[in-house]
Short mmCIF file of C-alpha atoms in Angstrom, two decimals:
data_model
loop_
_atom_site.label_atom_id
_atom_site.label_comp_id
_atom_site.label_asym_id
_atom_site.label_seq_id
_atom_site.Cartn_x
_atom_site.Cartn_y
_atom_site.Cartn_z
CA MET A 1 0.00 0.00 0.00
CA ALA A 2 2.75 2.46 0.94
CA PHE A 3 4.53 1.80 -2.35
CA GLN A 4 1.38 2.44 -4.40
CA PHE A 5 0.93 5.67 -2.48
CA LEU A 6 4.55 6.59 -3.23
CA GLY A 7 3.94 6.08 -6.94
CA SER A 8 0.90 8.34 -6.75
CA LEU A 9 2.90 11.08 -5.03
CA VAL A 10 5.57 10.91 -7.73
CA GLY A 11 2.91 11.03 -10.43
CA LEU A 12 1.54 14.19 -8.84
CA ASP A 13 5.03 15.75 -8.52
CA ASN A 14 4.59 15.90 -4.76
CA TRP A 15 8.27 15.41 -4.07
CA SER A 16 8.52 16.43 -0.42
CA GLU A 17 5.65 14.15 0.60
CA ALA A 18 7.15 11.34 -1.50
CA LEU A 19 10.42 11.77 0.41
CA ALA A 20 8.55 11.67 3.73
CA ASN A 21 6.84 8.47 2.56
CA ILE A 22 10.21 6.88 1.75
CA GLN A 23 11.53 7.88 5.17
CA ASN A 24 8.46 6.33 6.82
CA ILE A 25 8.98 3.10 4.86
CA ASP A 26 12.65 3.00 5.91
CA GLN A 27 11.75 3.62 9.56
CA GLU A 28 9.16 0.85 9.51
CA LYS A 29 11.59 -1.57 7.87
CA ALA A 30 14.18 -0.72 10.54
CA ARG A 31 11.61 -1.20 13.31
CA LEU A 32 10.70 -4.61 11.91
CA GLN A 33 14.39 -5.39 11.31
CA ASN A 34 13.54 -6.10 7.69
CA LYS A 35 16.80 -6.29 5.76
CA SER A 36 15.22 -7.31 2.46
CA ASN A 37 15.79 -5.15 -0.60
CA ALA A 38 12.35 -6.10 -1.87
CA GLY A 39 10.20 -3.03 -2.13
CA ASN A 40 13.03 -0.50 -2.17
CA GLN A 41 11.84 0.71 -5.57
CA SER A 42 15.24 2.23 -6.27
CA HIS A 43 14.12 3.67 -9.61
CA VAL A 44 11.44 5.72 -7.81
CA ARG A 45 13.53 6.33 -4.70
CA GLY A 46 16.42 7.77 -6.68
CA TYR A 47 14.10 10.09 -8.61
CA VAL A 48 12.60 11.35 -5.34
CA TYR A 49 16.09 11.99 -3.98
CA LEU A 50 16.99 13.94 -7.13
CA LYS A 51 13.85 16.06 -7.01
CA ASN A 52 14.52 16.84 -3.33
CA GLY A 53 18.14 17.87 -3.91
CA GLN A 54 19.58 14.83 -2.15
CA TYR A 55 22.08 14.19 -4.91
CA PRO A 56 24.61 11.98 -3.07
CA GLU A 57 21.77 9.66 -2.00
CA ALA A 58 20.53 9.56 -5.59
CA VAL A 59 24.03 8.66 -6.85
CA LYS A 60 24.30 5.83 -4.31
CA THR A 61 20.81 4.52 -5.12
CA TYR A 62 21.28 4.63 -8.87
CA ARG A 63 24.82 3.21 -8.75
CA ASN A 64 23.51 0.14 -6.93
CA THR A 65 20.54 -0.38 -9.22
CA LEU A 66 22.65 0.28 -12.33
CA ASN A 67 25.02 -2.50 -11.27
CA TRP A 68 22.03 -4.82 -10.80
CA HIS A 69 20.54 -3.89 -14.19
CA VAL A 70 23.83 -4.40 -16.02
CA ALA A 71 24.29 -7.81 -14.35
CA ASN A 72 20.72 -8.95 -14.99
CA PHE A 73 19.68 -7.25 -18.26
CA GLY A 74 22.98 -6.26 -19.85
CA ALA A 75 24.74 -2.93 -20.37
CA ASP A 76 22.77 -2.01 -23.50
CA HIS A 77 19.27 -3.06 -22.42
CA TYR A 78 16.53 -0.47 -22.70
CA PHE A 79 15.71 -0.61 -18.96
CA THR A 80 19.39 -0.31 -18.07
CA ALA A 81 19.57 2.79 -20.28
CA PHE A 82 16.92 4.51 -18.18
CA VAL A 83 18.70 3.75 -14.92
CA ARG A 84 21.98 4.89 -16.50
CA GLY A 85 20.36 8.17 -17.60
CA MET A 86 19.04 8.83 -14.12
CA TYR A 87 22.45 7.93 -12.66
CA ALA A 88 24.06 10.38 -15.09
CA SER A 89 21.62 13.07 -13.93
CA ALA A 90 22.63 12.43 -10.32
CA LEU A 91 26.34 12.49 -11.19
CA TRP A 92 25.90 15.80 -13.00
CA ARG A 93 24.11 17.29 -9.99
CA THR A 94 27.02 16.28 -7.73
CA GLY A 95 29.54 17.90 -10.08
CA ASP A 96 30.96 14.73 -11.65
CA LEU A 97 30.79 16.07 -15.21
CA ALA A 98 33.06 13.42 -16.75
CA GLY A 99 31.07 10.57 -15.20
CA ALA A 100 27.79 12.21 -16.13
CA ARG A 101 28.87 12.75 -19.74
CA LEU A 102 30.01 9.15 -20.16
CA ASN A 103 26.79 7.75 -18.71
CA PHE A 104 24.50 10.17 -20.57
CA GLU A 105 26.16 9.24 -23.87
CA GLN A 106 25.73 5.51 -23.29
CA SER A 107 22.17 5.99 -22.05
CA MET A 108 21.20 8.07 -25.08
CA ARG A 109 22.59 5.49 -27.52
CA ASN A 110 20.13 2.97 -26.09
CA ILE A 111 17.16 5.22 -25.33
CA THR A 112 17.20 6.72 -28.83
CA ALA A 113 17.86 3.48 -30.71
CA PRO A 114 15.74 3.19 -33.87
CA ASP A 115 13.81 0.16 -32.58
CA VAL A 116 12.51 2.29 -29.70
CA LEU A 117 10.81 4.63 -32.16
CA SER A 118 9.21 1.69 -33.95
CA GLY A 119 6.67 1.23 -31.20
CA ASP A 120 8.05 -2.13 -30.07
CA VAL A 121 8.75 -0.66 -26.64
CA VAL A 122 5.76 0.37 -24.55
CA GLU A 123 6.49 3.11 -22.03
CA ASP A 124 4.40 3.59 -18.93
CA ALA A 125 3.77 7.04 -17.46
CA PHE A 126 6.68 6.79 -15.03
CA ARG A 127 9.13 5.83 -17.78
CA LYS A 128 7.92 8.74 -19.95
CA LYS A 129 8.38 11.10 -17.00
CA SER A 130 11.87 9.69 -16.37
CA LYS A 131 12.78 9.96 -20.04
CA LYS A 132 11.80 13.62 -20.11
CA PHE A 133 13.86 14.23 -16.97
CA ILE A 134 16.92 12.51 -18.47
CA PHE A 135 16.67 14.55 -21.67
CA GLN A 136 16.22 17.80 -19.75
CA ASN A 137 19.27 17.15 -17.59
CA TYR A 138 21.45 16.07 -20.50
CA LEU A 139 20.43 19.10 -22.55
CA GLU A 140 21.10 21.43 -19.59
CA MET A 141 24.53 19.90 -19.11
CA LEU A 142 25.38 20.19 -22.83
CA ALA A 143 24.10 23.77 -22.98
CA GLN A 144 26.82 24.77 -20.51
CA THR A 145 29.57 23.78 -22.94
CA ALA A 146 27.91 24.02 -26.37
CA GLY A 147 29.34 27.50 -26.97
CA GLN A 148 32.89 26.19 -26.69
CA ASP A 149 32.41 22.65 -27.96
CA PRO A 150 30.85 22.18 -31.42
CA LYS A 151 30.29 18.47 -30.67
CA ASP A 152 28.03 19.37 -27.74
CA ALA A 153 26.12 21.85 -29.91
CA ALA A 154 25.66 19.16 -32.57
CA THR A 155 24.45 16.69 -29.94
CA ILE A 156 21.83 19.20 -28.80
CA PHE A 157 20.50 19.41 -32.36
CA GLN A 158 20.51 15.61 -32.70
CA LEU A 159 18.51 15.28 -29.48
CA ALA A 160 16.08 17.94 -30.68
CA ASP A 161 15.53 15.95 -33.88
CA TYR A 162 14.88 12.82 -31.84
CA LEU A 163 12.42 14.66 -29.59
CA ASN A 164 10.53 15.89 -32.63
CA SER A 165 9.96 12.31 -33.75
CA SER A 166 9.17 10.70 -30.40
CA SER A 167 6.50 10.77 -27.75
CA VAL A 168 8.82 12.21 -25.07
CA GLN A 169 7.79 15.71 -26.17
CA GLN A 170 4.26 15.12 -24.84
#
């Protein structure tokens, strides 16, 4: 029940209440001495940390889930690409520009793959919201250097072309 409520809070962009909900879940797990990772919902948890400015916590959360996704789905899997994009967003927010750039680039290669545009991949509302967030963060990061780096400026235009042909613009 608490996890469904958390998803609703995220869907409503109620980030501070979502963070309070996560803290309540963690307190209850500690009280019950529940050490299981089941129900951590790291993909949602990390997003809530990002939206509440808790960037180091987001990095830690996404690093752990990225490792799991790579081990279980592979480095180039579509779901791994989303986690990698969110991890890159967290790295950028903590000032790790080199790490962010590397992870954004790999994430974008998989998120923008031609088979994704074919309609073979069905995105739920949360994934669409995450995708928009990843693009926004990557574009913001590139905009900081596009004036000095023609490659970054070109990447911005490539991403704009992709956005024009995808549903992420909605």
